[in-house]
XYZ file of N, CA and C in Angstrom:
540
model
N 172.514 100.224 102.475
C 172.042 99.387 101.389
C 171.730 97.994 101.928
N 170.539 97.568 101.353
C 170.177 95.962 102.081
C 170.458 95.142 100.954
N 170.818 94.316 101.592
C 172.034 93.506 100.253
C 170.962 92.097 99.634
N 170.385 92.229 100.787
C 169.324 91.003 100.011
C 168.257 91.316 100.101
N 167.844 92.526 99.801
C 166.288 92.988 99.324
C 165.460 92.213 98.711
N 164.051 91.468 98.912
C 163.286 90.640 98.464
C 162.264 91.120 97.257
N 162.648 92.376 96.575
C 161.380 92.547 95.507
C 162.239 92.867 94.324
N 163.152 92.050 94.070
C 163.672 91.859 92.842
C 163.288 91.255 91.549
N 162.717 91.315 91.019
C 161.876 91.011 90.100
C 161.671 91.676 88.591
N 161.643 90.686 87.909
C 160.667 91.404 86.557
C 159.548 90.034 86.106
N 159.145 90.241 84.610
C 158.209 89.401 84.403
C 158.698 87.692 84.108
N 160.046 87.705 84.003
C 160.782 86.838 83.931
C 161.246 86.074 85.259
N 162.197 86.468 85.723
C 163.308 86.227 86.782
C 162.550 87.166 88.085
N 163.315 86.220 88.801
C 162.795 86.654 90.551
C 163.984 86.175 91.385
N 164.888 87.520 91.830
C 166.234 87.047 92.351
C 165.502 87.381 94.669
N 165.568 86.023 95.071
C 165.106 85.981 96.392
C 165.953 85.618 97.412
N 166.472 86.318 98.754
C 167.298 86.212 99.340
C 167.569 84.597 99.808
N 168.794 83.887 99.191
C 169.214 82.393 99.391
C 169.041 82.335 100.869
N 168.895 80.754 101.090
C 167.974 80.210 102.261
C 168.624 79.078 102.177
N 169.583 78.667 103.325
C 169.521 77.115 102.966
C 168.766 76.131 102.876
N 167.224 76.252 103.281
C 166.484 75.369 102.245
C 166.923 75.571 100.943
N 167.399 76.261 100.263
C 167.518 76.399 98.784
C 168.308 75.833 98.086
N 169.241 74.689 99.176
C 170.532 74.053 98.844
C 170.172 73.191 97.307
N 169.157 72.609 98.012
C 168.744 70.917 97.126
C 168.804 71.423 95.941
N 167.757 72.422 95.504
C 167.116 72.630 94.335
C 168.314 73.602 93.309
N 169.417 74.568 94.461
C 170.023 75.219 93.630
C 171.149 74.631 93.183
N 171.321 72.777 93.693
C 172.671 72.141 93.325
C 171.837 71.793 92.056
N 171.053 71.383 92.243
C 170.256 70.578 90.701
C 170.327 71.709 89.724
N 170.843 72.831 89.994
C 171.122 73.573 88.742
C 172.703 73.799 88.432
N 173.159 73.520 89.502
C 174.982 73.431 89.235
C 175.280 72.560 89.197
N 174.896 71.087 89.322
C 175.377 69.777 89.294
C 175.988 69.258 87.854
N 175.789 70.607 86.722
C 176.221 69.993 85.475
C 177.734 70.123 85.505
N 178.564 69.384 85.167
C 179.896 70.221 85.323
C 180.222 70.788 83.915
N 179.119 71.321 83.069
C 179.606 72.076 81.909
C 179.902 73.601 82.506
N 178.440 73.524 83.560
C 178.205 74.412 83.875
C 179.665 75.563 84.906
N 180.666 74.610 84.886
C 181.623 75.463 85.561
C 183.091 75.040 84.927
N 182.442 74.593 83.384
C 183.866 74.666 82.573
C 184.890 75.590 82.546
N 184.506 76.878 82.421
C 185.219 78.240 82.124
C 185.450 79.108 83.990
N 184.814 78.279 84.505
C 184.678 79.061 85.808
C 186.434 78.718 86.623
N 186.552 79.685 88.062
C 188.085 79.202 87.688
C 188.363 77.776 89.223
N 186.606 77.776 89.625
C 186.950 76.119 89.908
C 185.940 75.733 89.137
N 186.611 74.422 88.606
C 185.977 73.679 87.658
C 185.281 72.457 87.892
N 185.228 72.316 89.820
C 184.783 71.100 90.608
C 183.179 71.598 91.084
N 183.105 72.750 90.527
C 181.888 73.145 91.619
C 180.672 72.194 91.544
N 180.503 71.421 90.869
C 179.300 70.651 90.343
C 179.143 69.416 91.160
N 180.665 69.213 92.103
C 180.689 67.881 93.184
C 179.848 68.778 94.341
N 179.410 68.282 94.887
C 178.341 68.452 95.990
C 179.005 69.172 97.521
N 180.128 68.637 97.446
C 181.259 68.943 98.210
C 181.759 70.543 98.306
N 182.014 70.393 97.230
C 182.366 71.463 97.032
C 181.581 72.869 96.539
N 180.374 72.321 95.958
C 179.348 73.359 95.748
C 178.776 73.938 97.105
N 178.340 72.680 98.014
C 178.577 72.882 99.142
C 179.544 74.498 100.048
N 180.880 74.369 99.966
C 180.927 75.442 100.299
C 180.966 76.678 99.717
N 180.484 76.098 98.214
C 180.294 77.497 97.284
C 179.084 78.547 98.176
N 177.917 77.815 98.289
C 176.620 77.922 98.504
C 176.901 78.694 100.163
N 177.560 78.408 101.226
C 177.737 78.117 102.349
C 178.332 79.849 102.467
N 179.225 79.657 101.491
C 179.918 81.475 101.818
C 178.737 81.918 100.780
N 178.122 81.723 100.264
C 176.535 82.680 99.944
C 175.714 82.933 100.881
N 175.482 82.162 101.188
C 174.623 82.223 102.860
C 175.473 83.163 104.105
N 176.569 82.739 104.264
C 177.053 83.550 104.964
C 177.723 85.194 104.648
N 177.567 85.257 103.272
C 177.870 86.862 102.888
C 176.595 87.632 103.172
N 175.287 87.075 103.024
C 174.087 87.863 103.878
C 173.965 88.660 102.780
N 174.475 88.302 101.186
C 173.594 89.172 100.009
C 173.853 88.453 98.686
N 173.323 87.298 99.114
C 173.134 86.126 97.896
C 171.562 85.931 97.494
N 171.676 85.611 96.663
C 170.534 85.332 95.548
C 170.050 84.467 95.271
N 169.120 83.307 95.402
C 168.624 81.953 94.387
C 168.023 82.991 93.037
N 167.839 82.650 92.173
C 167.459 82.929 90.806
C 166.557 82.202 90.509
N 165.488 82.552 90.336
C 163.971 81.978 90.266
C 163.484 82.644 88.619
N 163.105 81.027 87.628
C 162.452 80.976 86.651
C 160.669 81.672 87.449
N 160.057 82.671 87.243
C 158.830 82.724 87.255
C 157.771 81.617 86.393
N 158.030 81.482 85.445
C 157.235 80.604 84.687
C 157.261 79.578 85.560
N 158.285 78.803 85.937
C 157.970 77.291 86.299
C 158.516 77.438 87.571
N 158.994 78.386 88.729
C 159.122 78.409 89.790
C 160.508 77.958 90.038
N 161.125 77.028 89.233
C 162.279 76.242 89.455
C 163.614 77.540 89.780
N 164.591 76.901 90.568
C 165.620 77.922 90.884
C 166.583 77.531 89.929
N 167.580 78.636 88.951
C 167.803 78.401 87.997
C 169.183 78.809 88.013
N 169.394 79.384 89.441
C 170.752 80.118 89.283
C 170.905 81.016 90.682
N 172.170 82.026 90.850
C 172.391 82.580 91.666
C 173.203 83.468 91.334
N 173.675 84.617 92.105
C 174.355 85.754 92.312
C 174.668 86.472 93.726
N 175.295 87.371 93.565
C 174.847 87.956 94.776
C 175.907 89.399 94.769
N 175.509 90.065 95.940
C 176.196 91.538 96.338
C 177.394 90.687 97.003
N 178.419 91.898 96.910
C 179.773 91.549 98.363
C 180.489 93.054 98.323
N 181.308 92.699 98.933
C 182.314 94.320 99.077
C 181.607 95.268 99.149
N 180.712 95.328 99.593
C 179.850 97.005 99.778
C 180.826 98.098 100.618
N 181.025 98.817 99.672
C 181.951 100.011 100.169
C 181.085 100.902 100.747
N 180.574 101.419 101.682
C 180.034 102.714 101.813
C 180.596 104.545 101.594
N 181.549 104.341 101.833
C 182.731 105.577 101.442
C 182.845 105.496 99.903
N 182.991 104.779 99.402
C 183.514 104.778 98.315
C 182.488 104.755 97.214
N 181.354 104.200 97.790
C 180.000 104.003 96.937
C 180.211 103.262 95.931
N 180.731 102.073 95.935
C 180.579 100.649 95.643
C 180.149 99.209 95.759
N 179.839 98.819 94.820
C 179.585 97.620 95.387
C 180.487 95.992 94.466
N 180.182 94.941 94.793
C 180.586 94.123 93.542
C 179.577 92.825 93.328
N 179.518 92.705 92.296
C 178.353 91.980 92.040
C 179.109 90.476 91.079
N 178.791 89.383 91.884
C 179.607 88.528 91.479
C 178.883 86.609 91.658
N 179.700 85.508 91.802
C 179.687 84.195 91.772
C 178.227 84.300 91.230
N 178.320 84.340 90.206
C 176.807 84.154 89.136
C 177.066 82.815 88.572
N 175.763 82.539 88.738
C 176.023 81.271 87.700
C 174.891 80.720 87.063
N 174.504 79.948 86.228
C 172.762 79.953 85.760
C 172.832 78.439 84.955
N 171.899 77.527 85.159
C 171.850 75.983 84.950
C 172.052 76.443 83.422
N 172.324 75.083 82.523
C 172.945 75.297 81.250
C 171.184 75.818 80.111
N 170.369 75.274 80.462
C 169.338 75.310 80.045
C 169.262 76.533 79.912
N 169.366 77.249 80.880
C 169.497 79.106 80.680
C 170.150 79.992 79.928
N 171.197 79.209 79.534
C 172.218 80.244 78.497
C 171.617 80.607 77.667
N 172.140 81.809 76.891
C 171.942 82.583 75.712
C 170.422 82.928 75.814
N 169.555 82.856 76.964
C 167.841 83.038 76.667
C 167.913 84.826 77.269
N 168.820 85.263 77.753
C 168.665 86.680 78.383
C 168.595 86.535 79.923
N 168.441 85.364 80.570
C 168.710 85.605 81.377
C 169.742 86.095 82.644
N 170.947 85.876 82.008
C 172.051 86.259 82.739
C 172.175 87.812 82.637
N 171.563 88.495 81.568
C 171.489 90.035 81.488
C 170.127 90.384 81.591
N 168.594 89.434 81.973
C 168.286 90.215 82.970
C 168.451 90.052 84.577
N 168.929 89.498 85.158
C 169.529 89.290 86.325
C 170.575 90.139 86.705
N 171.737 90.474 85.830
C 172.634 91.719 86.275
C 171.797 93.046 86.255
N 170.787 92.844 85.499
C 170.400 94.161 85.117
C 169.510 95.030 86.399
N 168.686 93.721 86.392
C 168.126 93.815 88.344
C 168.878 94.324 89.290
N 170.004 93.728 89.040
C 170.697 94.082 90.413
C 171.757 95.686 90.141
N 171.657 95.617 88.896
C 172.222 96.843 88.660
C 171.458 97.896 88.928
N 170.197 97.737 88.651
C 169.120 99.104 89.154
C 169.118 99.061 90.219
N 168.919 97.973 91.146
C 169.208 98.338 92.677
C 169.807 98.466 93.103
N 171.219 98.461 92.435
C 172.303 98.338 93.479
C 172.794 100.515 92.960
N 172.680 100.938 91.877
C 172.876 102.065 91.479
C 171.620 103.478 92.292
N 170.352 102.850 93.006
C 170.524 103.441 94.204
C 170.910 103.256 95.053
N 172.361 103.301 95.170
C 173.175 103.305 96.679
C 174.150 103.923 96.527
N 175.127 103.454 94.750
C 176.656 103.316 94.656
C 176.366 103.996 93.518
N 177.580 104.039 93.649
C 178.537 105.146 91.938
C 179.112 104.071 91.076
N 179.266 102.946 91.643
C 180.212 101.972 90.789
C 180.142 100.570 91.098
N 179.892 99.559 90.024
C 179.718 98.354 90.522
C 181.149 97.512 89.598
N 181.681 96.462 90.442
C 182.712 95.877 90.065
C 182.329 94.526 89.994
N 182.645 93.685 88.856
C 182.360 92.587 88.561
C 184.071 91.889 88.564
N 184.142 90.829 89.148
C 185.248 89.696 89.377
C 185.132 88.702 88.413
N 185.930 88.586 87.520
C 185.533 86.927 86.339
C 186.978 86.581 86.253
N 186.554 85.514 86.479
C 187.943 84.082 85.961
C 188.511 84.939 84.731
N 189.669 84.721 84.620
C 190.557 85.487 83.310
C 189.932 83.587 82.155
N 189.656 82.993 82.391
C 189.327 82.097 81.304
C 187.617 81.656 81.263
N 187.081 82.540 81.660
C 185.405 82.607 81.496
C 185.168 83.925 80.736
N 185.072 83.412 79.407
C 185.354 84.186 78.491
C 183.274 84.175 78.009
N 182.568 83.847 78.367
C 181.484 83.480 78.386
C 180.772 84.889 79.144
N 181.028 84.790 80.498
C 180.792 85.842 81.503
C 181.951 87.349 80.711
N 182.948 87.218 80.307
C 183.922 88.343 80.058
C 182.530 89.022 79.119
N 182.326 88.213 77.758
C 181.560 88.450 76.822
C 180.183 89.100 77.349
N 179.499 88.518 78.141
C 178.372 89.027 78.992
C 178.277 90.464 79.814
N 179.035 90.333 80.229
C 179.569 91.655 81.045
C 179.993 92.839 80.013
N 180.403 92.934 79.509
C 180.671 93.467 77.894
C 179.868 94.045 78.063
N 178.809 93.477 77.285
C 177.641 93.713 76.857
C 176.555 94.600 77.267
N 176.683 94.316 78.147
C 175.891 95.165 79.251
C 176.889 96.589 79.599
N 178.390 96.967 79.184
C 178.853 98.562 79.435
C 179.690 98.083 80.143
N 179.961 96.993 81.036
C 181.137 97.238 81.470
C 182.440 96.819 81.429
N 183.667 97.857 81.544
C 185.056 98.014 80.572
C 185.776 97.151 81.691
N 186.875 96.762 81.248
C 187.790 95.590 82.135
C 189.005 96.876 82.467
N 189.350 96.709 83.946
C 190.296 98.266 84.216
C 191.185 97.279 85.245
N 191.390 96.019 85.418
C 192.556 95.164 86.143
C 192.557 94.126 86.121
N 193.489 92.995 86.146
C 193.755 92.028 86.318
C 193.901 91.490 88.372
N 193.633 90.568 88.652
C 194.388 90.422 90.154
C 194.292 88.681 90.160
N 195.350 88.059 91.094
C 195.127 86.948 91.593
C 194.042 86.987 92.768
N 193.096 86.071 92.956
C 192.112 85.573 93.837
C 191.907 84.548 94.049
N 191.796 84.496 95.794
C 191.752 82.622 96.206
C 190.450 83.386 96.496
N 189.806 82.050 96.195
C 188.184 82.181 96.650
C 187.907 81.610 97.642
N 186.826 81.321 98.314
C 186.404 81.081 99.817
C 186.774 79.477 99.679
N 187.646 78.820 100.427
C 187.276 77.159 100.798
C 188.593 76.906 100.170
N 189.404 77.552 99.307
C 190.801 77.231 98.426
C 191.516 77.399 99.088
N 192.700 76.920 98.250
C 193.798 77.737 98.701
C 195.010 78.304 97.533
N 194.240 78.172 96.398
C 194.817 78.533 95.119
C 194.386 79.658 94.908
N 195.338 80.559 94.328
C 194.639 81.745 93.692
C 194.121 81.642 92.164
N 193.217 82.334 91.750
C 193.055 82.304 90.322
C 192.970 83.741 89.859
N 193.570 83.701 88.671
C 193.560 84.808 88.135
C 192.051 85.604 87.510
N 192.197 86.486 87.793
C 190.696 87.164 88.198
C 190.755 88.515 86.722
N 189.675 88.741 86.188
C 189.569 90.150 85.564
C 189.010 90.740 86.328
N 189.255 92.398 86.791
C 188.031 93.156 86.837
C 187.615 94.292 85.559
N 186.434 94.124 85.969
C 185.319 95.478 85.137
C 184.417 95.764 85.976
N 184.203 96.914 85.714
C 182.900 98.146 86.364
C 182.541 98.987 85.204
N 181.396 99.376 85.778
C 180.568 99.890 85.830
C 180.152 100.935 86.208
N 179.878 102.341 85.879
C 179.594 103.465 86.958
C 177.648 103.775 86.881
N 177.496 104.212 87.952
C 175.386 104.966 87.547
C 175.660 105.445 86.141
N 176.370 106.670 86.155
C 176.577 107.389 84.746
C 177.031 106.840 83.389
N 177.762 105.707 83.443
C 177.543 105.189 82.421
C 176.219 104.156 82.012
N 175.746 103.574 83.286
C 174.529 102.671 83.186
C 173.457 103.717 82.721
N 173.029 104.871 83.253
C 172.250 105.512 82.637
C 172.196 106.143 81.516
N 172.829 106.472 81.360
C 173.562 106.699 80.086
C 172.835 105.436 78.820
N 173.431 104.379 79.175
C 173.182 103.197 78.121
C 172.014 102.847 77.837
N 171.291 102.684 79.498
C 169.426 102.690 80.077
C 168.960 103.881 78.568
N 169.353 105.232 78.623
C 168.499 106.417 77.622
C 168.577 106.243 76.629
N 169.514 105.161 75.641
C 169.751 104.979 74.348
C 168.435 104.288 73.805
């Protein structure tokens, strides 16, 4: 599976393998700090520290800038990690989308992208959310997938853990939902 496949797309959104040229333009979409109220660091919006948000994106080798088509502007990010090959998994996670974006569909069509591509490879995709990003809990929902654990998680650059939900996802239930 190629984790940062470049023809991600619909008529909307255009998810393109992150570049650190992409730093400038993708802080100007996290620089709000509303934007990482619920998230379980709540600093990401200092430069510093977005900084090494961005830095372990680049270096996981299946991160995302999130590209408005209409106006070109980068609006957000995501990306693949944990690719299981045995297990035929993947996890699809550190999403995040400038505030301007909420509630327009874009955060569900962006999972949704990556859910069709990522469901030719895997049997199961696992999503990681802050136990108090109840925003993303709600989102994820929505889209089919059920919450099956709790775990503590230090994220890249910390040294705190935060308490983490998981939910997945299987092909068979995504298709499933896709035929309704």
């Amino acid at each position: 599976m190629n984790l940062q496949p470049t023809n991600i797309q619909n008529e909307f959104i255009q998810l393109k393998p992150l570049a650190e040229a992409d730093f400038d333009r993708l802080y100007m979409a996290a620089s709000d700090p509303l934007t990482w109220e619920q998230h379980p660091n709540k600093e990401r919006y200092k430069p510093d520290v977005f900084r090494s948000f961005f830095d372990g994106g680049i270096e996981s080798k299946g991160a995302f800038a999130a590209i408005d088509i209409k106006t070109g502007e980068i609006i957000g990010s995501s990306r693949y990690y944990e690719y299981d090959e045995i297990k035929k998994s993947i996890s699809i996670g550190y999403t995040f989308l400038g505030r301007q974006y909420w509630g327009k569909q874009y955060n569900a069509m962006m999972k949704t992208l990556m859910l069709d591509y990522a469901f030719n490879f895997v049997d199961t995709v696992i999503f990681h959310i802050g136990a108090n990003n109840f925003r993303s809990q709600k989102a994820i929902a929505k889209l089919g997938a059920i919450k099956f654990n709790e775990e503590a998680v230090t994220y890249q650059g910390e040294q705190k853990a935060h308490l983490n939900y998981f939910y997945k996802i299987t092909k068979v239930q995504w298709q499933e939902r896709l035929a309704k």
